[in-house]
Coordinates of C-alpha atoms and ligand atoms in Angstrom, one line a residue:
M935 CA -32.1 -44.6 -12.9
P936 CA -30.2 -41.8 -11.1
P937 CA -27.0 -40.6 -12.7
D938 CA -23.9 -42.4 -11.3
I939 CA -22.0 -39.2 -10.5
L940 CA -23.4 -36.2 -8.9
P941 CA -20.9 -33.5 -8.6
G942 CA -21.8 -31.4 -5.5
E943 CA -22.7 -27.7 -5.3
S944 CA -19.8 -25.9 -6.8
D945 CA -19.0 -22.5 -5.5
G946 CA -15.3 -22.9 -5.6
A947 CA -13.2 -22.0 -8.6
C948 CA -14.5 -22.6 -12.1
H949 CA -12.0 -25.5 -12.3
D950 CA -13.7 -27.0 -9.4
Q951 CA -16.8 -27.6 -11.3
H952 CA -15.5 -28.2 -14.7
G953 CA -12.5 -30.3 -14.1
G954 CA -14.6 -33.3 -13.4
G955 CA -14.4 -35.7 -16.3
G956 CA -16.3 -33.4 -18.6
P957 CA -14.1 -31.7 -21.1
H958 CA -12.8 -33.6 -24.1
D959 CA -11.2 -32.7 -27.3
G960 CA -10.5 -36.1 -28.6
D961 CA -7.8 -34.8 -30.9
G962 CA -4.9 -37.3 -30.9
S963 CA -2.6 -34.7 -32.5
D964 CA -2.9 -32.5 -29.4
R965 CA -1.5 -35.3 -27.3
R966 CA 1.4 -35.7 -29.6
R967 CA 2.0 -32.0 -29.9
Y968 CA 1.8 -31.3 -26.2
G969 CA 3.6 -34.5 -25.1
G970 CA 3.7 -36.0 -21.7
T971 CA 2.1 -33.4 -19.4
V972 CA -0.9 -32.5 -21.5
G973 CA -1.2 -35.9 -23.0
R974 CA -1.7 -37.4 -19.6
H975 CA -5.0 -35.6 -19.2
R976 CA -8.3 -37.0 -20.1
H977 CA -10.0 -36.1 -23.3
R978 CA -13.4 -37.4 -22.7
R979 CA -16.7 -36.8 -21.0
G980 CA -17.0 -38.6 -17.6
P981 CA -16.9 -42.4 -17.4
V982 CA -20.6 -42.5 -16.5
G983 CA -23.6 -40.2 -16.5
H984 CA -23.3 -37.1 -14.3
V985 CA -25.1 -33.9 -13.4
S986 CA -23.4 -30.9 -11.9
Y987 CA -25.1 -28.6 -9.5
E988 CA -23.8 -25.0 -9.1
A989 CA -24.8 -22.4 -6.5
G990 CA -24.0 -19.5 -8.9
D991 CA -26.1 -18.5 -11.8
G992 CA -23.2 -18.9 -14.1
V993 CA -19.9 -20.8 -14.3
G994 CA -16.7 -19.4 -12.8
G995 CA -16.8 -20.3 -9.1
T996 CA -14.2 -18.1 -7.4
W997 CA -14.1 -15.9 -10.5
Y998 CA -17.8 -15.7 -10.6
W999 CA -18.2 -14.6 -6.9
N1000 CA -15.1 -12.5 -6.3
R1001 CA -15.8 -9.6 -8.6
Y1002 CA -14.3 -7.0 -6.3
P1003 CA -12.1 -4.3 -7.8
G1004 CA -8.5 -5.5 -8.4
A1005 CA -9.3 -9.2 -8.1
R1006 CA -6.7 -11.1 -10.2
F1007 CA -4.5 -14.2 -10.3
D1008 CA -1.4 -14.4 -8.2
S1009 CA -0.3 -17.3 -10.3
E1010 CA 1.1 -16.7 -13.8
S1011 CA -1.9 -16.9 -16.0
W1012 CA -0.3 -19.4 -18.3
T1013 CA 0.3 -21.8 -15.4
Y1014 CA -3.2 -21.5 -14.1
G1015 CA -5.3 -22.4 -17.1
F1016 CA -6.5 -25.9 -17.7
S1017 CA -3.9 -28.2 -19.3
F1018 CA -6.2 -31.1 -20.4
S1019 CA -6.8 -29.9 -23.9
G1020 CA -4.2 -28.9 -26.5
E1021 CA -7.0 -27.4 -28.5
L1022 CA -7.9 -25.1 -25.6
L1023 CA -4.3 -24.2 -25.0
R1024 CA -4.0 -23.3 -28.7
E1025 CA -7.2 -21.2 -28.8
W1026 CA -6.9 -19.2 -25.6
D1027 CA -4.7 -16.1 -25.4
W1028 CA -3.8 -14.7 -22.1
I1029 CA -3.4 -11.0 -22.2
E1030 CA -1.8 -10.3 -18.9
Q1031 CA 0.9 -12.2 -16.9
F1032 CA -1.5 -12.2 -14.0
S1033 CA -5.0 -12.1 -15.4
G1034 CA -7.8 -10.0 -13.9
Q1035 CA -11.2 -11.3 -12.7
P1036 CA -13.2 -10.1 -15.8
E1037 CA -10.8 -12.0 -18.1
N1038 CA -10.8 -15.0 -15.8
L1039 CA -14.5 -15.2 -15.9
R1040 CA -14.4 -14.8 -19.7
Y1041 CA -12.0 -17.8 -19.7
C1042 CA -14.3 -19.9 -17.6
N1043 CA -17.2 -19.1 -19.9
F1044 CA -15.0 -19.8 -23.0
V1045 CA -14.2 -23.3 -21.5
A1046 CA -17.8 -24.0 -20.7
D1047 CA -18.9 -23.0 -24.2
K1048 CA -16.2 -24.8 -26.0
F1049 CA -16.9 -28.1 -24.2
D1050 CA -20.6 -27.6 -24.1
L1051 CA -20.6 -28.0 -20.3
R1052 CA -23.7 -26.0 -19.5
R1053 CA -26.0 -28.7 -20.6
D1054 CA -24.8 -30.8 -17.7
I1055 CA -25.0 -28.0 -15.1
S1056 CA -28.0 -27.0 -13.0
F1057 CA -27.4 -23.4 -11.9
G1058 CA -28.7 -21.5 -8.9
A1059 CA -28.7 -24.8 -6.9
R1060 CA -27.2 -24.3 -3.5
A1061 CA -26.9 -27.6 -1.6
K1062 CA -28.5 -27.6 1.8
Q1063 CA -28.4 -31.3 2.8
A1064 CA -26.7 -34.4 1.6
A1065 CA -27.6 -37.8 3.1
W1066 CA -26.3 -41.3 2.4
D1067 CA -29.2 -43.8 1.7
E1068 CA -27.8 -47.1 2.7
A1069 CA -30.6 -49.2 1.3
A1070 CA -30.4 -47.6 -2.1
N1071 CA -26.6 -47.3 -2.0
E1072 CA -27.1 -43.7 -3.1
W1073 CA -26.7 -40.1 -2.0
E1074 CA -29.6 -37.8 -1.8
V1075 CA -28.9 -34.0 -2.1
V1076 CA -31.5 -31.4 -1.2
F1077 CA -31.0 -27.8 -2.5
E1078 CA -32.2 -24.6 -0.9
D1079 CA -34.9 -24.1 -3.5
G1080 CA -36.3 -27.5 -2.8
R1081 CA -34.8 -29.4 -5.7
R1082 CA -33.6 -32.9 -4.9
A1083 CA -31.2 -35.2 -6.7
R1084 CA -30.0 -38.7 -6.1
A1085 CA -26.8 -40.3 -7.3
R1086 CA -24.5 -43.2 -6.6
F1087 CA -21.5 -41.0 -6.1
L1088 CA -21.4 -37.5 -4.6
I1089 CA -18.4 -35.6 -5.8
T1090 CA -17.9 -32.3 -3.9
A1091 CA -16.2 -29.4 -5.6
I1092 CA -17.3 -26.8 -3.2
G1093 CA -14.0 -24.9 -2.8
P1094 CA -11.7 -24.2 0.1
L1095 CA -12.4 -20.4 0.1
S1096 CA -16.0 -20.2 -0.9
A1097 CA -17.9 -19.7 2.4
P1098 CA -17.6 -15.9 3.1
T1099 CA -17.7 -14.7 6.6
M1100 CA -18.9 -11.3 8.0
P1101 CA -17.0 -10.0 11.1
V1102 CA -18.6 -10.6 14.4
I1103 CA -19.1 -6.9 15.2
E1104 CA -22.3 -5.4 16.7
G1105 CA -24.4 -4.1 13.9
A1106 CA -22.5 -5.9 11.1
G1107 CA -25.4 -8.3 10.5
D1108 CA -24.7 -11.5 8.7
L1109 CA -24.5 -12.7 5.1
K1110 CA -28.3 -12.6 4.8
G1111 CA -28.6 -9.0 5.9
G1112 CA -29.2 -7.0 9.1
C1113 CA -26.3 -4.6 8.7
A1114 CA -27.0 -1.4 10.7
F1115 CA -25.2 0.7 8.1
K1116 CA -27.5 2.5 5.7
G1117 CA -25.0 3.2 3.0
E1118 CA -23.6 0.8 0.4
A1119 CA -22.1 -2.4 2.0
Y1120 CA -20.3 -5.2 0.2
H1121 CA -18.4 -8.3 1.0
T1122 CA -15.5 -8.9 -1.4
G1123 CA -16.5 -12.5 -1.9
L1124 CA -20.1 -11.6 -2.8
W1125 CA -19.4 -8.6 -4.9
P1126 CA -22.4 -7.3 -7.0
H1127 CA -22.6 -7.9 -10.7
E1128 CA -23.4 -4.2 -11.4
P1129 CA -20.7 -1.7 -11.6
V1130 CA -19.8 0.1 -8.3
S1131 CA -18.4 3.6 -8.4
F1132 CA -16.1 5.0 -5.7
A1133 CA -15.6 8.4 -7.2
G1134 CA -16.0 11.1 -4.6
K1135 CA -17.2 8.6 -2.0
R1136 CA -16.0 8.1 1.6
V1137 CA -15.2 4.4 1.7
A1138 CA -14.1 2.1 4.5
V1139 CA -12.4 -1.3 4.0
I1140 CA -12.3 -3.7 6.9
G1141 CA -9.7 -6.4 6.4
T1142 CA -6.2 -6.5 4.8
G1143 CA -5.8 -10.1 3.5
A1144 CA -5.2 -10.8 -0.2
S1145 CA -8.7 -9.6 -1.1
G1146 CA -8.4 -6.4 1.0
V1147 CA -5.0 -5.6 -0.4
Q1148 CA -6.2 -5.9 -4.0
T1149 CA -9.4 -4.0 -3.4
I1150 CA -7.6 -1.1 -1.5
T1151 CA -5.0 -0.7 -4.2
E1152 CA -7.5 -0.5 -7.0
I1153 CA -10.1 1.7 -5.4
A1154 CA -7.5 4.2 -4.1
K1155 CA -7.2 5.3 -7.7
T1156 CA -10.7 6.8 -7.8
V1157 CA -12.0 7.0 -4.3
G1158 CA -12.9 10.3 -2.6
H1159 CA -11.5 9.3 0.7
L1160 CA -10.5 5.8 1.9
T1161 CA -10.1 4.5 5.5
V1162 CA -8.6 1.1 6.0
F1163 CA -9.3 -0.8 9.2
Q1164 CA -6.5 -3.2 9.8
R1165 CA -6.4 -5.8 12.6
T1166 CA -3.4 -7.8 11.5
P1167 CA -1.0 -6.5 8.9
N1168 CA 0.2 -9.0 6.3
W1169 CA 3.5 -9.2 4.5
C1170 CA 2.9 -8.4 0.9
A1171 CA 5.2 -8.7 -2.1
P1172 CA 5.1 -7.0 -5.5
L1173 CA 3.1 -8.8 -8.2
R1174 CA 4.9 -7.1 -11.1
N1175 CA 2.1 -7.7 -13.6
S1176 CA 2.6 -6.9 -17.3
R1177 CA 0.9 -7.4 -20.7
I1178 CA 1.4 -10.4 -22.8
D1179 CA 1.7 -9.5 -26.5
A1180 CA 1.2 -11.9 -29.4
Q1181 CA 4.8 -12.8 -29.6
A1182 CA 5.1 -13.6 -26.0
M1183 CA 1.9 -15.6 -26.1
S1184 CA 3.2 -17.8 -29.0
K1185 CA 6.3 -18.4 -27.0
I1186 CA 4.2 -19.5 -24.0
R1187 CA 2.2 -21.7 -26.3
E1188 CA 5.3 -23.4 -27.6
N1189 CA 6.5 -24.0 -24.1
Y1190 CA 3.3 -25.4 -22.5
D1191 CA 4.8 -28.8 -22.1
E1192 CA 7.8 -27.5 -20.2
I1193 CA 5.7 -25.1 -18.2
F1194 CA 3.3 -27.8 -16.9
A1195 CA 6.1 -30.3 -16.4
R1196 CA 7.9 -27.7 -14.2
C1197 CA 4.7 -27.0 -12.3
R1198 CA 4.4 -30.7 -11.6
E1199 CA 7.8 -30.8 -9.9
T1200 CA 7.4 -27.8 -7.6
Y1201 CA 6.0 -27.9 -4.0
G1202 CA 2.9 -26.0 -4.8
C1203 CA 2.7 -26.5 -8.6
F1204 CA 3.7 -22.9 -9.1
I1205 CA 6.3 -22.1 -11.7
H1206 CA 8.7 -21.0 -8.9
A1207 CA 10.8 -23.7 -7.4
A1208 CA 12.7 -23.3 -4.0
D1209 CA 16.4 -22.6 -4.2
P1210 CA 18.3 -25.7 -3.0
R1211 CA 20.5 -23.6 -0.7
N1212 CA 19.9 -22.8 2.9
A1213 CA 19.7 -19.0 3.6
L1214 CA 22.3 -19.0 6.4
E1215 CA 24.9 -21.0 4.4
V1216 CA 25.1 -18.2 1.9
P1217 CA 27.3 -15.2 2.6
A1218 CA 25.3 -12.2 3.8
E1219 CA 26.0 -10.1 0.7
E1220 CA 25.2 -12.8 -1.7
R1221 CA 22.0 -13.6 0.2
E1222 CA 20.9 -9.9 0.0
A1223 CA 21.6 -9.9 -3.7
F1224 CA 19.5 -13.0 -4.1
Y1225 CA 16.6 -11.4 -2.2
E1226 CA 16.9 -8.3 -4.3
K1227 CA 16.8 -10.4 -7.5
L1228 CA 13.7 -12.3 -6.3
Y1229 CA 11.9 -9.2 -5.0
N1230 CA 12.2 -7.8 -8.5
E1231 CA 10.7 -10.9 -10.1
P1232 CA 7.0 -11.3 -10.8
G1233 CA 4.5 -13.4 -8.9
F1234 CA 5.4 -15.7 -6.0
A1235 CA 9.1 -15.8 -6.9
F1236 CA 10.0 -14.2 -3.6
W1237 CA 7.8 -16.5 -1.5
Q1238 CA 8.0 -19.8 -3.4
G1239 CA 11.4 -19.5 -5.1
N1240 CA 13.4 -18.5 -2.1
F1241 CA 16.0 -20.5 -0.1
R1242 CA 14.7 -23.9 0.8
D1243 CA 14.7 -23.2 4.6
V1244 CA 13.2 -19.7 4.9
L1245 CA 9.7 -21.1 5.6
L1246 CA 11.1 -23.7 8.0
D1247 CA 13.8 -22.1 10.0
K1248 CA 13.1 -19.1 12.1
A1249 CA 16.7 -17.7 11.8
A1250 CA 16.6 -18.1 8.1
N1251 CA 13.2 -16.5 7.9
D1252 CA 14.4 -13.6 10.0
T1253 CA 16.9 -12.6 7.2
M1254 CA 14.1 -12.6 4.6
T1255 CA 11.8 -10.7 6.9
A1256 CA 14.4 -8.0 7.6
F1257 CA 14.9 -7.6 3.9
V1258 CA 11.2 -7.0 3.2
T1259 CA 10.8 -4.8 6.2
A1260 CA 13.4 -2.4 4.7
K1261 CA 11.6 -2.5 1.4
I1262 CA 8.3 -1.6 2.9
R1263 CA 9.9 1.2 4.9
G1264 CA 11.5 2.6 1.8
R1265 CA 8.1 2.8 0.1
L1266 CA 6.3 4.7 2.8
R1267 CA 6.8 8.4 3.6
D1268 CA 5.4 8.2 7.1
Q1269 CA 7.4 5.7 9.2
K1270 CA 4.6 5.7 11.8
V1271 CA 2.3 4.3 9.1
A1272 CA 5.1 1.8 8.2
D1273 CA 5.2 0.7 11.9
K1274 CA 1.5 -0.2 11.6
L1275 CA 1.8 -1.9 8.2
I1276 CA 4.8 -4.1 9.1
P1277 CA 3.8 -7.3 10.8
T1278 CA 5.5 -8.0 14.1
N1279 CA 3.8 -11.2 15.2
H1280 CA 4.9 -13.4 12.3
G1281 CA 7.6 -13.7 9.7
F1282 CA 7.4 -13.2 6.0
G1283 CA 5.6 -16.0 4.2
T1284 CA 4.1 -17.6 7.3
R1285 CA 0.7 -16.5 6.2
R1286 CA -0.6 -16.4 2.7
V1287 CA 1.3 -13.6 1.0
P1288 CA -0.9 -11.1 -0.8
L1289 CA 0.8 -9.9 -4.0
E1290 CA 0.4 -6.1 -4.6
S1291 CA 0.8 -3.5 -7.3
G1292 CA 1.4 -0.3 -5.4
Y1293 CA -0.3 -1.2 -2.1
Y1294 CA 2.1 0.5 0.2
E1295 CA 2.2 3.7 -1.9
V1296 CA -1.6 4.0 -1.4
Y1297 CA -0.8 5.1 2.2
N1298 CA 1.2 8.0 0.9
Q1299 CA -1.9 9.4 -0.6
P1300 CA -3.4 12.4 1.3
N1301 CA -6.9 10.9 1.0
V1302 CA -6.1 7.5 2.6
R1303 CA -6.0 6.9 6.3
L1304 CA -5.0 3.7 8.2
V1305 CA -6.7 2.8 11.4
D1306 CA -4.9 0.1 13.5
L1307 CA -7.6 -1.9 15.2
R1308 CA -5.1 -3.3 17.7
E1309 CA -5.0 0.2 19.2
T1310 CA -8.6 1.2 18.6
P1311 CA -10.9 -1.8 18.0
I1312 CA -14.2 -1.4 16.2
E1313 CA -17.1 -1.3 18.7
R1314 CA -20.0 -1.4 16.4
I1315 CA -21.2 -0.7 12.9
T1316 CA -23.6 2.3 12.9
A1317 CA -26.2 3.7 10.5
S1318 CA -23.7 6.2 9.1
G1319 CA -20.5 4.3 9.4
L1320 CA -18.7 2.7 12.4
K1321 CA -17.5 3.5 15.8
T1322 CA -14.1 2.4 17.2
S1323 CA -13.0 2.8 20.8
D1324 CA -11.8 6.3 20.2
A1325 CA -13.8 7.8 17.2
E1326 CA -16.9 7.7 15.1
Y1327 CA -16.5 7.6 11.3
D1328 CA -19.1 8.4 8.6
F1329 CA -18.9 6.7 5.3
D1330 CA -20.8 6.3 2.0
M1331 CA -19.6 2.7 1.6
I1332 CA -18.2 -0.1 3.8
I1333 CA -16.4 -3.0 2.2
F1334 CA -16.0 -6.1 4.2
A1335 CA -12.8 -7.8 3.1
T1336 CA -13.1 -10.2 6.0
G1337 CA -12.4 -13.5 4.3
F1338 CA -13.9 -17.0 4.4
D1339 CA -14.6 -19.9 6.7
A1340 CA -11.8 -21.7 5.0
I1341 CA -11.3 -25.3 3.9
T1342 CA -14.1 -26.9 5.9
G1343 CA -16.5 -24.0 5.9
S1344 CA -18.2 -25.0 2.7
F1345 CA -18.7 -28.5 4.1
D1346 CA -20.1 -27.2 7.3
R1347 CA -22.7 -25.1 5.5
I1348 CA -24.2 -28.3 4.1
D1349 CA -25.8 -30.8 6.5
I1350 CA -23.9 -33.8 5.3
R1351 CA -24.9 -37.1 6.8
G1352 CA -23.2 -40.4 6.2
R1353 CA -23.7 -43.9 7.3
D1354 CA -26.3 -44.2 10.2
G1355 CA -27.1 -40.5 9.9
R1356 CA -23.7 -39.5 11.3
R1357 CA -23.0 -35.8 10.7
L1358 CA -19.8 -34.8 9.0
R1359 CA -19.7 -31.7 11.1
D1360 CA -19.7 -33.8 14.2
K1361 CA -17.0 -36.2 12.9
W1362 CA -14.8 -33.1 12.1
A1363 CA -15.6 -31.3 15.3
D1364 CA -11.9 -31.4 16.4
G1365 CA -10.6 -31.0 12.8
P1366 CA -10.9 -33.0 9.6
H1367 CA -10.3 -36.7 9.4
T1368 CA -9.8 -38.0 5.9
Y1369 CA -8.0 -40.4 3.7
L1370 CA -5.9 -38.6 1.1
G1371 CA -8.1 -35.6 1.5
L1372 CA -10.4 -37.3 -1.0
Q1373 CA -12.6 -39.7 1.1
I1374 CA -14.0 -40.0 4.6
E1375 CA -14.7 -43.2 6.6
G1376 CA -18.5 -43.4 7.3
F1377 CA -19.3 -41.4 4.1
P1378 CA -19.2 -44.0 1.4
N1379 CA -19.1 -42.9 -2.3
M1380 CA -18.5 -39.2 -1.4
L1381 CA -15.3 -37.9 -3.0
T1382 CA -14.0 -34.5 -2.0
L1383 CA -12.1 -32.6 -4.7
V1384 CA -9.8 -30.1 -3.1
G1385 CA -11.1 -31.3 0.3
P1386 CA -9.3 -30.8 3.6
H1387 CA -6.0 -32.8 3.9
N1388 CA -5.6 -32.6 0.2
A1389 CA -2.5 -31.0 -1.3
A1390 CA -4.6 -28.9 -3.5
T1391 CA -5.4 -26.2 -0.9
F1392 CA -1.8 -24.9 -0.9
C1393 CA -1.5 -25.3 -4.6
N1394 CA -1.6 -23.4 -7.8
L1395 CA -5.2 -24.7 -7.8
P1396 CA -6.0 -25.9 -11.3
R1397 CA -2.8 -28.0 -11.4
C1398 CA -3.8 -29.9 -8.3
I1399 CA -7.5 -30.0 -9.2
E1400 CA -6.6 -31.7 -12.5
Q1401 CA -4.7 -34.3 -10.4
N1402 CA -7.6 -34.8 -8.1
V1403 CA -10.0 -35.1 -11.0
E1404 CA -7.9 -37.6 -12.9
W1405 CA -7.4 -39.8 -9.9
V1406 CA -11.2 -39.8 -9.1
T1407 CA -11.9 -40.5 -12.8
D1408 CA -9.5 -43.5 -12.8
L1409 CA -11.1 -44.7 -9.6
L1410 CA -14.6 -44.6 -11.0
E1411 CA -13.5 -46.4 -14.1
H1412 CA -11.7 -49.0 -12.0
M1413 CA -15.0 -49.6 -10.1
R1414 CA -17.2 -49.6 -13.2
E1415 CA -15.0 -52.2 -15.0
R1416 CA -15.2 -54.5 -12.0
G1417 CA -18.8 -53.9 -11.2
L1418 CA -18.0 -52.3 -7.8
T1419 CA -20.6 -49.9 -6.5
Q1420 CA -19.2 -48.7 -3.2
I1421 CA -16.0 -47.2 -1.9
E1422 CA -15.1 -46.1 1.6
A1423 CA -11.9 -45.3 3.4
T1424 CA -11.0 -47.8 6.1
A1425 CA -10.6 -46.4 9.6
P1426 CA -6.9 -47.3 9.9
A1427 CA -6.1 -45.8 6.5
E1428 CA -7.9 -42.6 7.5
E1429 CA -6.2 -42.4 10.9
A1430 CA -2.8 -42.9 9.3
W1431 CA -3.3 -40.3 6.7
T1432 CA -4.6 -37.8 9.2
A1433 CA -1.6 -38.4 11.4
H1434 CA 0.7 -38.0 8.4
V1435 CA -1.0 -34.7 7.4
H1436 CA -0.3 -33.4 10.9
D1437 CA 3.3 -34.6 10.8
S1438 CA 3.9 -33.1 7.4
A1439 CA 2.9 -29.7 8.7
A1440 CA 4.9 -29.8 11.9
R1441 CA 8.1 -28.4 10.5
L1442 CA 6.5 -25.4 8.8
L1443 CA 6.7 -22.0 10.5
L1444 CA 3.2 -21.2 9.3
T1445 CA 1.7 -23.7 11.7
Q1446 CA 2.8 -21.4 14.5
V1447 CA 0.7 -18.5 13.2
D1448 CA -3.1 -17.8 13.2
S1449 CA -4.5 -17.6 9.7
W1450 CA -7.1 -19.3 7.4
M1451 CA -4.3 -21.7 6.5
T1452 CA -4.2 -22.9 10.1
G1453 CA -7.9 -23.1 10.4
V1454 CA -8.4 -20.0 12.5
N1455 CA -11.3 -17.6 11.9
K1456 CA -12.2 -15.4 14.8
N1457 CA -15.6 -14.8 13.3
V1458 CA -16.6 -18.5 13.4
A1459 CA -17.5 -20.4 16.5
G1460 CA -15.2 -23.3 17.1
R1461 CA -12.4 -21.9 14.8
Q1462 CA -10.2 -20.3 17.4
K1463 CA -7.8 -23.1 17.7
R1464 CA -5.1 -23.9 15.1
T1465 CA -5.9 -27.0 13.2
F1466 CA -3.8 -27.8 10.2
M1467 CA -6.2 -28.7 7.5
A1468 CA -4.1 -29.2 4.3
Y1469 CA -1.4 -31.6 3.3
A1470 CA 1.9 -29.8 3.6
G1471 CA 4.2 -32.5 2.1
G1472 CA 3.9 -30.8 -1.3
A1473 CA 2.1 -31.7 -4.4
P1474 CA 4.7 -34.1 -5.9
K1475 CA 4.7 -36.3 -2.8
Y1476 CA 0.9 -36.2 -2.6
R1477 CA 0.6 -37.2 -6.2
D1478 CA 3.0 -40.1 -5.7
K1479 CA 1.0 -41.3 -2.7
C1480 CA -2.3 -41.2 -4.6
D1481 CA -0.7 -43.0 -7.5
E1482 CA 0.8 -45.6 -5.2
V1483 CA -2.6 -46.2 -3.5
A1484 CA -4.2 -46.7 -6.9
A1485 CA -1.5 -49.0 -8.1
R1486 CA -2.1 -51.2 -5.1
G1487 CA -5.7 -51.6 -6.0
Y1488 CA -6.9 -48.6 -4.0
E1489 CA -5.2 -49.7 -0.8
G1490 CA -6.8 -48.3 2.3
F1491 CA -10.3 -48.3 0.8
A1492 CA -13.0 -50.9 1.2
L1493 CA -14.4 -51.5 -2.3
T1494 CA -17.5 -53.6 -2.7
Ligands
NA7_1161 P1 -8.3 -13.3 4.7 O1 -6.9 -13.5 4.2 O2 -8.8 -14.3 5.7 O3 -8.3 -11.9 5.3 C1 -9.4 -11.4 6.1 C2 -9.1 -10.1 6.7 O4 -10.2 -9.6 7.4 C3 -7.9 -10.2 7.6 O5 -7.1 -9.1 7.5 C4 -8.7 -10.2 9.0 O6 -7.9 -9.8 10.1 C5 -9.8 -9.3 8.7 N1 -10.9 -9.4 9.6 C6 -11.7 -10.5 9.8 N2 -12.6 -10.3 10.7 C7 -12.3 -9.1 11.2 C8 -12.9 -8.3 12.2 N3 -13.9 -8.8 13.0 N4 -12.5 -7.1 12.5 C9 -11.4 -6.6 11.7 N5 -10.8 -7.3 10.8 C10 -11.3 -8.5 10.5 O7 -9.3 -13.3 3.5 P2 -9.2 -12.8 2.0 O8 -10.5 -12.8 1.4 O9 -8.4 -11.5 2.0 O10 -8.3 -13.9 1.3 C11 -8.6 -15.2 1.5 C12 -7.8 -16.0 0.4 O11 -8.6 -16.0 -0.8 C13 -6.5 -15.5 0.0 O12 -5.5 -15.8 0.9 C14 -6.3 -16.1 -1.4 O13 -5.8 -17.4 -1.3 C15 -7.7 -16.2 -1.9 P3 -7.1 -10.9 11.0 O14 -6.0 -11.4 10.1 O15 -8.1 -12.0 11.2 O16 -6.7 -10.2 12.2

């Protein structure tokens, strides 16, 4: 007998692979102690037998792959950890407000050890194909190394930002190799496990998204000479990280219930809730004072805790953007460099905001140079460095911080075939079509944790992943109790949800800007057009909708 649940290849975050019905602490006192929020979560191994397949050689997902210097949370650590186990919350101490990658990976390993998860995970298994076998009512998954697995349910936990992309530049090669450069070359999302030294080296970084900003800031501390190649500047805001001492940690621990309850109520499950006022209704002086206060607060306070309309209304956004512009100018000695670093084609917060710890000051260093690729594009990567339209550069190392084929890329890299051999890639050729971002018509028994059209993509991820996992776990229990063996979204339900996803995004300013959030990746064929791929109605509304669907006996699904 095949196992009933086959979680998919998991190269998303560690929570992607471990949230799924595995961990349990079975301690009733935890539930009492941590009350509603934590008590809601499941304390048991999955409802039926399952095996997990993981592309990496260890747990951690995002925190396994993204080992680049400076990689860390942008969410407060104590809002990002798993909430399902009081015991885990009691045992784990966060040491920084925004924990760094090595500690995050240690956390993922701690969780895997504590709940004995490794015995259910097959590592080094990158899925290549997944096909629905109608006669057997099962999925068959084929992995790159030839392994095969069959299961009644296929649960994908493959991550929204887990398919790295190399730039389409002559000589850059692809992820498998072929780079013309003879020195050290790394992609931030595939960073080596061995230590990398920057001391005395001439280093190039291509890309200034969240990964580039973190990398640049960290390596500038030790690098010989750094050249940053920027195509589109991003608006960044200060992270304001700090240590968490024992006293602060025990306070956090006492407040976990309130913390998770607050996260449940906010748009993206962050600790920061939007201010109920509209920016332009507030007198200018008071508005500036509010911006100043938020700018000095840690994390996404400035982005997510701002006036309710700054991400919706251009005039309101302009006031916020002007405030940040002045801040950036004040941090840079050379205003010509400031001109290059300040975005002019989009307002603050309309792309994913990288949080930084001294990023702008890096450009005040005499050994750091910024090259604006809008003025002088890269023509090709060479054996000794790269050539732009006006100069040749020699380097010891090139770092590609060029991002991911976001949200659907991890699906596209697997040949997924549903009913009658229909390819998912073809079905989604003009953008994803899903029901609740969790299921797809024509692909029975495949459930997509943090899939496209799911609220989880724009979320403090573990919070939304836990919601996805609980919902899927309840669904599987519901089916098992009733002897049901197949679930599939109906076409009308899928159509309605897809339309609703598009409607939910229409009012956001960010839909007017190219970014991974709007499905644009100039390095991937077919990803030049904006296609909104996440649910933008906010996590609370999404959760309510999922609960309502379940309460109505999984309305919109055909269950047989
Ligand atoms: P991002 O945010 O997609 O950033 C990728 C960067 O690489 C961005 O600045 C791109 O410029 C740049 N890029 C990509 N291709 C090229 C080429 N061909 N030439 C020059 N520059 C290029 O990825 P990250 O890894 O930083 O972050 C992804 C998310 O992961 C992040 O938001 C967090 O949520 C976690 P462009 O903007 O396309 O002009």
